[in-house]
């Protein structure tokens, strides 16, 4: 932000703090709406929000655009972090231990690989290319979520009908 967009260190602080400050209130609101919106629908919405966020950030030319886009980032993080475990529990209703293990291990591995991969891409290709890789990942995630439907309570577990 400072080197590419001629922003200030204050702008960097705003970008980080706006997203972090909004995540918890948004999670609380989403929790209140939890009975009206399915976790699956929320995860699909999260993909759309992430797509929009990454498009905005990849084309941004001024620091105010990044600051404004943090609302989208906060909503995305709130959905994924607040509803991710519930979503995996819906996918594997008869295996709560497995669903939580997959979610938490996937989160840790994803952050590790994402941070390392993002740094490598930014170092050798440029920071904007990191967002294009994120867009590809979001589109793939959207396609997977669109295809997979969580089981309703009482449905038989069948791995062939899930894929």
Short mmCIF file of N, CA and C in Angstrom, two decimals:
data_model
loop_
_atom_site.label_atom_id
_atom_site.label_comp_id
_atom_site.label_asym_id
_atom_site.label_seq_id
_atom_site.Cartn_x
_atom_site.Cartn_y
_atom_site.Cartn_z
N UNK A 1 0.83 -1.18 0.00
CA UNK A 1 0.00 0.00 0.00
C UNK A 1 0.88 1.25 0.00
N UNK A 2 1.91 1.25 0.79
CA UNK A 2 2.79 2.42 0.86
C UNK A 2 3.62 2.54 -0.41
N UNK A 3 4.17 1.43 -0.88
CA UNK A 3 5.07 1.47 -2.03
C UNK A 3 4.34 1.55 -3.37
N UNK A 4 3.24 0.85 -3.51
CA UNK A 4 2.56 0.77 -4.80
C UNK A 4 1.46 1.81 -4.98
N UNK A 5 0.75 2.13 -3.91
CA UNK A 5 -0.40 3.04 -4.02
C UNK A 5 -0.16 4.40 -3.40
N UNK A 6 1.07 4.65 -2.97
CA UNK A 6 1.42 5.92 -2.34
C UNK A 6 0.55 6.24 -1.13
N UNK A 7 0.14 5.19 -0.42
CA UNK A 7 -0.62 5.39 0.80
C UNK A 7 0.32 5.67 1.97
N UNK A 8 -0.27 6.00 3.10
CA UNK A 8 0.52 6.28 4.29
C UNK A 8 0.50 5.07 5.22
N UNK A 9 1.32 5.13 6.24
CA UNK A 9 1.31 4.06 7.24
C UNK A 9 0.00 4.09 8.02
N UNK A 10 -0.61 5.22 8.12
CA UNK A 10 -1.93 5.33 8.74
C UNK A 10 -2.95 4.56 7.92
N UNK A 11 -2.87 4.64 6.60
CA UNK A 11 -3.77 3.89 5.72
C UNK A 11 -3.61 2.39 5.95
N UNK A 12 -2.38 1.94 6.12
CA UNK A 12 -2.13 0.53 6.39
C UNK A 12 -2.81 0.13 7.70
N UNK A 13 -2.67 0.96 8.71
CA UNK A 13 -3.33 0.69 9.98
C UNK A 13 -4.84 0.65 9.87
N UNK A 14 -5.40 1.55 9.06
CA UNK A 14 -6.85 1.56 8.84
C UNK A 14 -7.31 0.28 8.16
N UNK A 15 -6.58 -0.16 7.15
CA UNK A 15 -6.95 -1.38 6.42
C UNK A 15 -7.00 -2.58 7.37
N UNK A 16 -5.98 -2.69 8.19
CA UNK A 16 -5.92 -3.83 9.11
C UNK A 16 -6.98 -3.72 10.19
N UNK A 17 -7.15 -2.54 10.76
CA UNK A 17 -8.06 -2.40 11.90
C UNK A 17 -9.53 -2.40 11.51
N UNK A 18 -9.86 -1.88 10.35
CA UNK A 18 -11.27 -1.86 9.94
C UNK A 18 -11.79 -3.29 9.79
N UNK A 19 -11.04 -4.12 9.11
CA UNK A 19 -11.46 -5.50 8.92
C UNK A 19 -11.55 -6.23 10.26
N UNK A 20 -10.52 -6.12 11.07
CA UNK A 20 -10.50 -6.80 12.36
C UNK A 20 -11.61 -6.29 13.28
N UNK A 21 -11.87 -5.00 13.24
CA UNK A 21 -12.89 -4.43 14.10
C UNK A 21 -14.32 -4.78 13.70
N UNK A 22 -14.53 -5.07 12.44
CA UNK A 22 -15.89 -5.38 11.96
C UNK A 22 -16.22 -6.87 12.00
N UNK A 23 -15.23 -7.73 12.05
CA UNK A 23 -15.49 -9.17 11.96
C UNK A 23 -16.42 -9.68 13.05
N UNK A 24 -16.16 -9.36 14.31
CA UNK A 24 -16.96 -9.87 15.42
C UNK A 24 -18.40 -9.34 15.37
N UNK A 25 -18.61 -8.03 15.19
CA UNK A 25 -20.01 -7.57 15.08
C UNK A 25 -20.77 -8.24 13.92
N UNK A 26 -20.08 -8.46 12.82
CA UNK A 26 -20.74 -9.11 11.68
C UNK A 26 -21.05 -10.57 12.01
N UNK A 27 -20.14 -11.25 12.72
CA UNK A 27 -20.42 -12.62 13.15
C UNK A 27 -21.64 -12.67 14.05
N UNK A 28 -21.79 -11.70 14.93
CA UNK A 28 -22.95 -11.66 15.84
C UNK A 28 -24.23 -11.48 15.04
N UNK A 29 -24.22 -10.58 14.06
CA UNK A 29 -25.40 -10.36 13.21
C UNK A 29 -25.73 -11.63 12.43
N UNK A 30 -24.70 -12.27 11.86
CA UNK A 30 -24.94 -13.49 11.11
C UNK A 30 -25.47 -14.60 12.01
N UNK A 31 -24.99 -14.64 13.25
CA UNK A 31 -25.52 -15.61 14.21
C UNK A 31 -26.99 -15.39 14.48
N UNK A 32 -27.40 -14.13 14.55
CA UNK A 32 -28.81 -13.81 14.77
C UNK A 32 -29.66 -14.20 13.56
N UNK A 33 -29.08 -14.11 12.38
CA UNK A 33 -29.80 -14.49 11.16
C UNK A 33 -29.67 -15.98 10.86
N UNK A 34 -28.94 -16.69 11.69
CA UNK A 34 -28.62 -18.09 11.43
C UNK A 34 -29.80 -18.99 11.16
N UNK A 35 -30.93 -18.72 11.74
CA UNK A 35 -32.11 -19.57 11.52
C UNK A 35 -32.77 -19.28 10.18
N UNK A 36 -32.50 -18.11 9.63
CA UNK A 36 -33.13 -17.72 8.37
C UNK A 36 -32.27 -18.07 7.16
N UNK A 37 -30.95 -18.11 7.35
CA UNK A 37 -30.04 -18.39 6.24
C UNK A 37 -29.29 -19.69 6.50
N UNK A 38 -29.21 -20.52 5.50
CA UNK A 38 -28.47 -21.77 5.66
C UNK A 38 -26.97 -21.50 5.58
N UNK A 39 -26.21 -22.36 6.23
CA UNK A 39 -24.75 -22.23 6.17
C UNK A 39 -24.27 -22.39 4.73
N UNK A 40 -24.92 -23.25 3.98
CA UNK A 40 -24.52 -23.46 2.59
C UNK A 40 -24.71 -22.18 1.77
N UNK A 41 -25.86 -21.54 1.95
CA UNK A 41 -26.11 -20.28 1.24
C UNK A 41 -25.12 -19.20 1.67
N UNK A 42 -24.79 -19.17 2.96
CA UNK A 42 -23.82 -18.19 3.44
C UNK A 42 -22.44 -18.45 2.84
N UNK A 43 -22.05 -19.70 2.71
CA UNK A 43 -20.73 -20.01 2.14
C UNK A 43 -20.69 -19.63 0.65
N UNK A 44 -21.77 -19.83 -0.06
CA UNK A 44 -21.83 -19.40 -1.46
C UNK A 44 -21.76 -17.87 -1.54
N UNK A 45 -22.47 -17.20 -0.64
CA UNK A 45 -22.39 -15.73 -0.59
C UNK A 45 -20.97 -15.28 -0.27
N UNK A 46 -20.29 -16.01 0.61
CA UNK A 46 -18.90 -15.68 0.95
C UNK A 46 -18.02 -15.76 -0.28
N UNK A 47 -18.24 -16.74 -1.13
CA UNK A 47 -17.46 -16.84 -2.37
C UNK A 47 -17.70 -15.63 -3.27
N UNK A 48 -18.94 -15.22 -3.38
CA UNK A 48 -19.27 -14.05 -4.21
C UNK A 48 -18.63 -12.79 -3.63
N UNK A 49 -18.67 -12.65 -2.32
CA UNK A 49 -18.06 -11.49 -1.67
C UNK A 49 -16.55 -11.51 -1.86
N UNK A 50 -15.93 -12.68 -1.69
CA UNK A 50 -14.48 -12.80 -1.87
C UNK A 50 -14.09 -12.49 -3.31
N UNK A 51 -14.89 -12.93 -4.27
CA UNK A 51 -14.63 -12.63 -5.67
C UNK A 51 -14.64 -11.12 -5.89
N UNK A 52 -15.67 -10.46 -5.40
CA UNK A 52 -15.79 -9.02 -5.55
C UNK A 52 -14.64 -8.29 -4.86
N UNK A 53 -14.31 -8.71 -3.64
CA UNK A 53 -13.20 -8.10 -2.91
C UNK A 53 -11.89 -8.21 -3.68
N UNK A 54 -11.58 -9.41 -4.16
CA UNK A 54 -10.31 -9.62 -4.87
C UNK A 54 -10.27 -8.86 -6.19
N UNK A 55 -11.39 -8.72 -6.86
CA UNK A 55 -11.44 -7.91 -8.08
C UNK A 55 -11.14 -6.45 -7.74
N UNK A 56 -11.79 -5.94 -6.70
CA UNK A 56 -11.57 -4.54 -6.32
C UNK A 56 -10.11 -4.31 -5.95
N UNK A 57 -9.57 -5.19 -5.13
CA UNK A 57 -8.19 -5.01 -4.67
C UNK A 57 -7.20 -5.15 -5.83
N UNK A 58 -7.47 -6.06 -6.75
CA UNK A 58 -6.52 -6.25 -7.86
C UNK A 58 -6.50 -5.07 -8.83
N UNK A 59 -7.59 -4.30 -8.88
CA UNK A 59 -7.64 -3.15 -9.78
C UNK A 59 -7.51 -1.81 -9.05
N UNK A 60 -7.34 -1.84 -7.73
CA UNK A 60 -7.32 -0.59 -6.97
C UNK A 60 -6.13 0.28 -7.37
N UNK A 61 -6.37 1.58 -7.37
CA UNK A 61 -5.32 2.53 -7.73
C UNK A 61 -5.07 3.54 -6.61
N UNK A 62 -5.85 3.48 -5.55
CA UNK A 62 -5.70 4.43 -4.46
C UNK A 62 -5.98 3.71 -3.15
N UNK A 63 -5.40 4.20 -2.09
CA UNK A 63 -5.53 3.53 -0.80
C UNK A 63 -6.96 3.56 -0.27
N UNK A 64 -7.75 4.58 -0.59
CA UNK A 64 -9.13 4.64 -0.10
C UNK A 64 -9.94 3.46 -0.63
N UNK A 65 -9.61 2.95 -1.81
CA UNK A 65 -10.33 1.81 -2.37
C UNK A 65 -10.08 0.55 -1.53
N UNK A 66 -8.85 0.39 -1.07
CA UNK A 66 -8.54 -0.75 -0.20
C UNK A 66 -9.22 -0.61 1.14
N UNK A 67 -9.26 0.61 1.65
CA UNK A 67 -9.91 0.85 2.94
C UNK A 67 -11.40 0.54 2.84
N UNK A 68 -12.05 1.00 1.78
CA UNK A 68 -13.47 0.73 1.59
C UNK A 68 -13.75 -0.76 1.38
N UNK A 69 -12.86 -1.45 0.70
CA UNK A 69 -13.04 -2.87 0.42
C UNK A 69 -12.94 -3.73 1.66
N UNK A 70 -12.43 -3.17 2.75
CA UNK A 70 -12.29 -3.96 3.97
C UNK A 70 -13.62 -4.39 4.55
N UNK A 71 -14.70 -3.68 4.24
CA UNK A 71 -16.02 -4.12 4.67
C UNK A 71 -16.34 -5.48 4.03
N UNK A 72 -16.03 -5.62 2.75
CA UNK A 72 -16.24 -6.91 2.08
C UNK A 72 -15.38 -8.00 2.70
N UNK A 73 -14.12 -7.67 2.96
CA UNK A 73 -13.22 -8.64 3.56
C UNK A 73 -13.72 -9.06 4.94
N UNK A 74 -14.22 -8.11 5.72
CA UNK A 74 -14.73 -8.42 7.06
C UNK A 74 -15.95 -9.35 6.98
N UNK A 75 -16.84 -9.11 6.04
CA UNK A 75 -18.01 -9.98 5.88
C UNK A 75 -17.57 -11.38 5.46
N UNK A 76 -16.63 -11.47 4.54
CA UNK A 76 -16.12 -12.77 4.10
C UNK A 76 -15.50 -13.53 5.27
N UNK A 77 -14.62 -12.89 6.01
CA UNK A 77 -13.96 -13.55 7.14
C UNK A 77 -14.99 -13.96 8.19
N UNK A 78 -15.96 -13.09 8.47
CA UNK A 78 -16.99 -13.41 9.46
C UNK A 78 -17.80 -14.64 9.05
N UNK A 79 -18.12 -14.76 7.79
CA UNK A 79 -18.88 -15.92 7.32
C UNK A 79 -18.04 -17.18 7.43
N UNK A 80 -16.84 -17.14 6.91
CA UNK A 80 -16.00 -18.34 6.88
C UNK A 80 -15.61 -18.77 8.29
N UNK A 81 -15.19 -17.83 9.11
CA UNK A 81 -14.75 -18.18 10.46
C UNK A 81 -15.93 -18.47 11.39
N UNK A 82 -17.03 -17.78 11.19
CA UNK A 82 -18.19 -17.96 12.06
C UNK A 82 -19.07 -19.13 11.69
N UNK A 83 -19.15 -19.46 10.41
CA UNK A 83 -20.06 -20.50 9.96
C UNK A 83 -19.35 -21.69 9.33
N UNK A 84 -18.05 -21.63 9.19
CA UNK A 84 -17.31 -22.71 8.54
C UNK A 84 -17.45 -24.05 9.24
N UNK A 85 -17.28 -24.05 10.55
CA UNK A 85 -17.38 -25.31 11.30
C UNK A 85 -18.80 -25.86 11.23
N UNK A 86 -19.78 -24.99 11.35
CA UNK A 86 -21.18 -25.44 11.25
C UNK A 86 -21.46 -26.04 9.87
N UNK A 87 -20.89 -25.43 8.84
CA UNK A 87 -21.08 -25.94 7.49
C UNK A 87 -20.48 -27.34 7.35
N UNK A 88 -19.26 -27.52 7.83
CA UNK A 88 -18.64 -28.85 7.76
C UNK A 88 -19.43 -29.86 8.59
N UNK A 89 -20.00 -29.43 9.70
CA UNK A 89 -20.82 -30.33 10.51
C UNK A 89 -22.08 -30.75 9.77
N UNK A 90 -22.63 -29.86 8.96
CA UNK A 90 -23.79 -30.22 8.14
C UNK A 90 -23.40 -31.19 7.03
N UNK A 91 -22.19 -31.04 6.50
CA UNK A 91 -21.74 -31.95 5.44
C UNK A 91 -21.52 -33.36 5.98
N UNK A 92 -21.07 -33.48 7.22
CA UNK A 92 -20.80 -34.77 7.84
C UNK A 92 -21.57 -34.86 9.16
N UNK A 93 -22.91 -34.95 9.10
CA UNK A 93 -23.70 -34.88 10.33
C UNK A 93 -23.47 -36.05 11.29
N UNK A 94 -23.04 -37.19 10.78
CA UNK A 94 -22.85 -38.36 11.64
C UNK A 94 -21.40 -38.50 12.09
N UNK A 95 -20.56 -37.54 11.76
CA UNK A 95 -19.14 -37.60 12.14
C UNK A 95 -18.67 -36.23 12.64
N UNK A 96 -19.17 -35.79 13.80
CA UNK A 96 -18.80 -34.45 14.27
C UNK A 96 -17.30 -34.29 14.53
N UNK A 97 -16.65 -35.33 15.01
CA UNK A 97 -15.21 -35.24 15.25
C UNK A 97 -14.44 -35.09 13.96
N UNK A 98 -14.85 -35.82 12.93
CA UNK A 98 -14.17 -35.74 11.64
C UNK A 98 -14.39 -34.37 11.01
N UNK A 99 -15.61 -33.85 11.10
CA UNK A 99 -15.89 -32.55 10.48
C UNK A 99 -15.09 -31.44 11.14
N UNK A 100 -15.01 -31.45 12.47
CA UNK A 100 -14.23 -30.40 13.13
C UNK A 100 -12.74 -30.56 12.87
N UNK A 101 -12.27 -31.81 12.79
CA UNK A 101 -10.85 -32.04 12.47
C UNK A 101 -10.51 -31.54 11.08
N UNK A 102 -11.35 -31.85 10.11
CA UNK A 102 -11.12 -31.41 8.73
C UNK A 102 -11.13 -29.88 8.66
N UNK A 103 -12.10 -29.25 9.34
CA UNK A 103 -12.20 -27.80 9.29
C UNK A 103 -10.97 -27.13 9.92
N UNK A 104 -10.63 -27.53 11.12
CA UNK A 104 -9.52 -26.87 11.81
C UNK A 104 -8.17 -27.16 11.15
N UNK A 105 -7.94 -28.40 10.77
CA UNK A 105 -6.67 -28.71 10.08
C UNK A 105 -6.61 -28.03 8.72
N UNK A 106 -7.72 -28.01 8.01
CA UNK A 106 -7.76 -27.31 6.73
C UNK A 106 -7.51 -25.82 6.89
N UNK A 107 -8.04 -25.23 7.96
CA UNK A 107 -7.82 -23.80 8.21
C UNK A 107 -6.34 -23.52 8.49
N UNK A 108 -5.75 -24.34 9.30
CA UNK A 108 -4.33 -24.13 9.64
C UNK A 108 -3.45 -24.34 8.42
N UNK A 109 -3.67 -25.43 7.69
CA UNK A 109 -2.87 -25.70 6.50
C UNK A 109 -3.11 -24.63 5.43
N UNK A 110 -4.35 -24.20 5.28
CA UNK A 110 -4.68 -23.16 4.30
C UNK A 110 -3.98 -21.85 4.61
N UNK A 111 -3.97 -21.46 5.90
CA UNK A 111 -3.26 -20.22 6.26
C UNK A 111 -1.77 -20.36 6.02
N UNK A 112 -1.22 -21.50 6.36
CA UNK A 112 0.22 -21.70 6.18
C UNK A 112 0.59 -21.65 4.71
N UNK A 113 -0.08 -22.45 3.90
CA UNK A 113 0.22 -22.50 2.46
C UNK A 113 -0.15 -21.18 1.79
N UNK A 114 -1.27 -20.59 2.21
CA UNK A 114 -1.69 -19.32 1.63
C UNK A 114 -0.70 -18.20 1.88
N UNK A 115 -0.23 -18.10 3.11
CA UNK A 115 0.74 -17.04 3.42
C UNK A 115 2.06 -17.27 2.70
N UNK A 116 2.55 -18.50 2.73
CA UNK A 116 3.80 -18.79 2.02
C UNK A 116 3.65 -18.61 0.51
N UNK A 117 2.57 -19.16 -0.03
CA UNK A 117 2.33 -19.05 -1.48
C UNK A 117 2.12 -17.61 -1.91
N UNK A 118 1.36 -16.85 -1.11
CA UNK A 118 1.15 -15.44 -1.43
C UNK A 118 2.44 -14.65 -1.42
N UNK A 119 3.30 -14.95 -0.45
CA UNK A 119 4.59 -14.27 -0.39
C UNK A 119 5.47 -14.61 -1.58
N UNK A 120 5.48 -15.87 -1.95
CA UNK A 120 6.29 -16.30 -3.10
C UNK A 120 5.78 -15.66 -4.39
N UNK A 121 4.46 -15.69 -4.58
CA UNK A 121 3.89 -15.09 -5.79
C UNK A 121 4.17 -13.59 -5.82
N UNK A 122 3.98 -12.91 -4.69
CA UNK A 122 4.23 -11.47 -4.64
C UNK A 122 5.70 -11.15 -4.91
N UNK A 123 6.60 -11.99 -4.40
CA UNK A 123 8.03 -11.76 -4.59
C UNK A 123 8.44 -11.88 -6.05
N UNK A 124 7.92 -12.89 -6.73
CA UNK A 124 8.40 -13.18 -8.08
C UNK A 124 7.49 -12.66 -9.20
N UNK A 125 6.20 -12.51 -8.92
CA UNK A 125 5.30 -12.07 -9.98
C UNK A 125 4.70 -10.69 -9.71
N UNK A 126 4.56 -10.34 -8.46
CA UNK A 126 3.95 -9.06 -8.11
C UNK A 126 2.75 -9.27 -7.20
N UNK A 127 2.46 -8.27 -6.38
CA UNK A 127 1.41 -8.45 -5.39
C UNK A 127 0.02 -8.57 -6.02
N UNK A 128 -0.22 -7.95 -7.14
CA UNK A 128 -1.54 -8.04 -7.76
C UNK A 128 -1.83 -9.45 -8.28
N UNK A 129 -0.78 -10.16 -8.65
CA UNK A 129 -0.98 -11.54 -9.11
C UNK A 129 -1.46 -12.45 -7.99
N UNK A 130 -1.16 -12.11 -6.76
CA UNK A 130 -1.67 -12.88 -5.62
C UNK A 130 -3.20 -12.85 -5.63
N UNK A 131 -3.77 -11.70 -5.92
CA UNK A 131 -5.23 -11.56 -5.93
C UNK A 131 -5.85 -12.33 -7.09
N UNK A 132 -5.15 -12.43 -8.21
CA UNK A 132 -5.67 -13.23 -9.32
C UNK A 132 -5.67 -14.71 -8.97
N UNK A 133 -4.66 -15.16 -8.25
CA UNK A 133 -4.66 -16.55 -7.78
C UNK A 133 -5.81 -16.75 -6.79
N UNK A 134 -6.05 -15.77 -5.94
CA UNK A 134 -7.18 -15.85 -5.01
C UNK A 134 -8.51 -15.92 -5.77
N UNK A 135 -8.63 -15.17 -6.83
CA UNK A 135 -9.86 -15.21 -7.64
C UNK A 135 -10.07 -16.60 -8.22
N UNK A 136 -9.01 -17.21 -8.71
CA UNK A 136 -9.11 -18.57 -9.24
C UNK A 136 -9.56 -19.53 -8.14
N UNK A 137 -8.99 -19.40 -6.95
CA UNK A 137 -9.36 -20.26 -5.83
C UNK A 137 -10.83 -20.05 -5.43
N UNK A 138 -11.27 -18.80 -5.45
CA UNK A 138 -12.65 -18.50 -5.10
C UNK A 138 -13.61 -19.10 -6.13
N UNK A 139 -13.27 -18.99 -7.40
CA UNK A 139 -14.13 -19.56 -8.45
C UNK A 139 -14.20 -21.08 -8.32
N UNK A 140 -13.07 -21.72 -8.04
CA UNK A 140 -13.08 -23.16 -7.82
C UNK A 140 -13.91 -23.53 -6.59
N UNK A 141 -13.77 -22.76 -5.53
CA UNK A 141 -14.56 -23.00 -4.32
C UNK A 141 -16.04 -22.84 -4.59
N UNK A 142 -16.38 -21.81 -5.34
CA UNK A 142 -17.78 -21.59 -5.69
C UNK A 142 -18.34 -22.78 -6.48
N UNK A 143 -17.57 -23.26 -7.43
CA UNK A 143 -18.02 -24.41 -8.24
C UNK A 143 -18.23 -25.64 -7.36
N UNK A 144 -17.34 -25.88 -6.44
CA UNK A 144 -17.49 -27.02 -5.53
C UNK A 144 -18.71 -26.84 -4.64
N UNK A 145 -18.88 -25.66 -4.07
CA UNK A 145 -20.04 -25.41 -3.21
C UNK A 145 -21.35 -25.49 -3.99
N UNK A 146 -21.32 -25.05 -5.21
CA UNK A 146 -22.54 -25.10 -6.03
C UNK A 146 -22.95 -26.54 -6.29
N UNK A 147 -21.95 -27.40 -6.45
CA UNK A 147 -22.21 -28.81 -6.76
C UNK A 147 -22.59 -29.64 -5.54
N UNK A 148 -21.99 -29.34 -4.40
CA UNK A 148 -22.22 -30.13 -3.19
C UNK A 148 -23.35 -29.49 -2.39
N UNK A 149 -24.26 -30.33 -1.96
CA UNK A 149 -25.35 -29.88 -1.10
C UNK A 149 -25.25 -30.61 0.24
N UNK A 150 -25.41 -29.89 1.35
CA UNK A 150 -25.36 -30.56 2.64
C UNK A 150 -26.56 -31.49 2.80
N UNK A 151 -26.35 -32.54 3.60
CA UNK A 151 -27.42 -33.50 3.84
C UNK A 151 -28.47 -32.90 4.75
N UNK A 152 -29.72 -33.26 4.50
CA UNK A 152 -30.80 -32.88 5.40
C UNK A 152 -30.78 -33.88 6.54
N UNK A 153 -31.32 -33.49 7.67
CA UNK A 153 -31.38 -34.42 8.80
C UNK A 153 -32.21 -35.62 8.42
N UNK A 154 -31.68 -36.80 8.66
CA UNK A 154 -32.40 -38.03 8.36
C UNK A 154 -32.03 -38.67 7.04
N UNK A 155 -31.26 -37.97 6.18
CA UNK A 155 -30.85 -38.57 4.92
C UNK A 155 -29.77 -39.60 5.18
N UNK A 156 -29.75 -40.63 4.39
CA UNK A 156 -28.71 -41.64 4.50
C UNK A 156 -27.39 -41.08 3.98
N UNK A 157 -26.31 -41.49 4.59
CA UNK A 157 -24.99 -41.04 4.17
C UNK A 157 -24.57 -41.85 2.96
N UNK A 158 -24.30 -41.15 1.87
CA UNK A 158 -23.86 -41.83 0.64
C UNK A 158 -22.78 -40.97 0.00
N UNK A 159 -21.59 -41.48 -0.04
CA UNK A 159 -20.50 -40.69 -0.61
C UNK A 159 -20.63 -40.53 -2.12
N UNK A 160 -21.28 -41.45 -2.80
CA UNK A 160 -21.40 -41.33 -4.24
C UNK A 160 -22.37 -40.24 -4.64
N UNK A 161 -23.39 -39.98 -3.80
CA UNK A 161 -24.34 -38.93 -4.14
C UNK A 161 -23.81 -37.54 -3.78
N UNK A 162 -22.74 -37.48 -3.03
CA UNK A 162 -22.17 -36.22 -2.60
C UNK A 162 -21.27 -35.62 -3.67
N UNK A 163 -20.70 -36.41 -4.52
CA UNK A 163 -19.75 -35.89 -5.51
C UNK A 163 -20.31 -35.97 -6.85
#
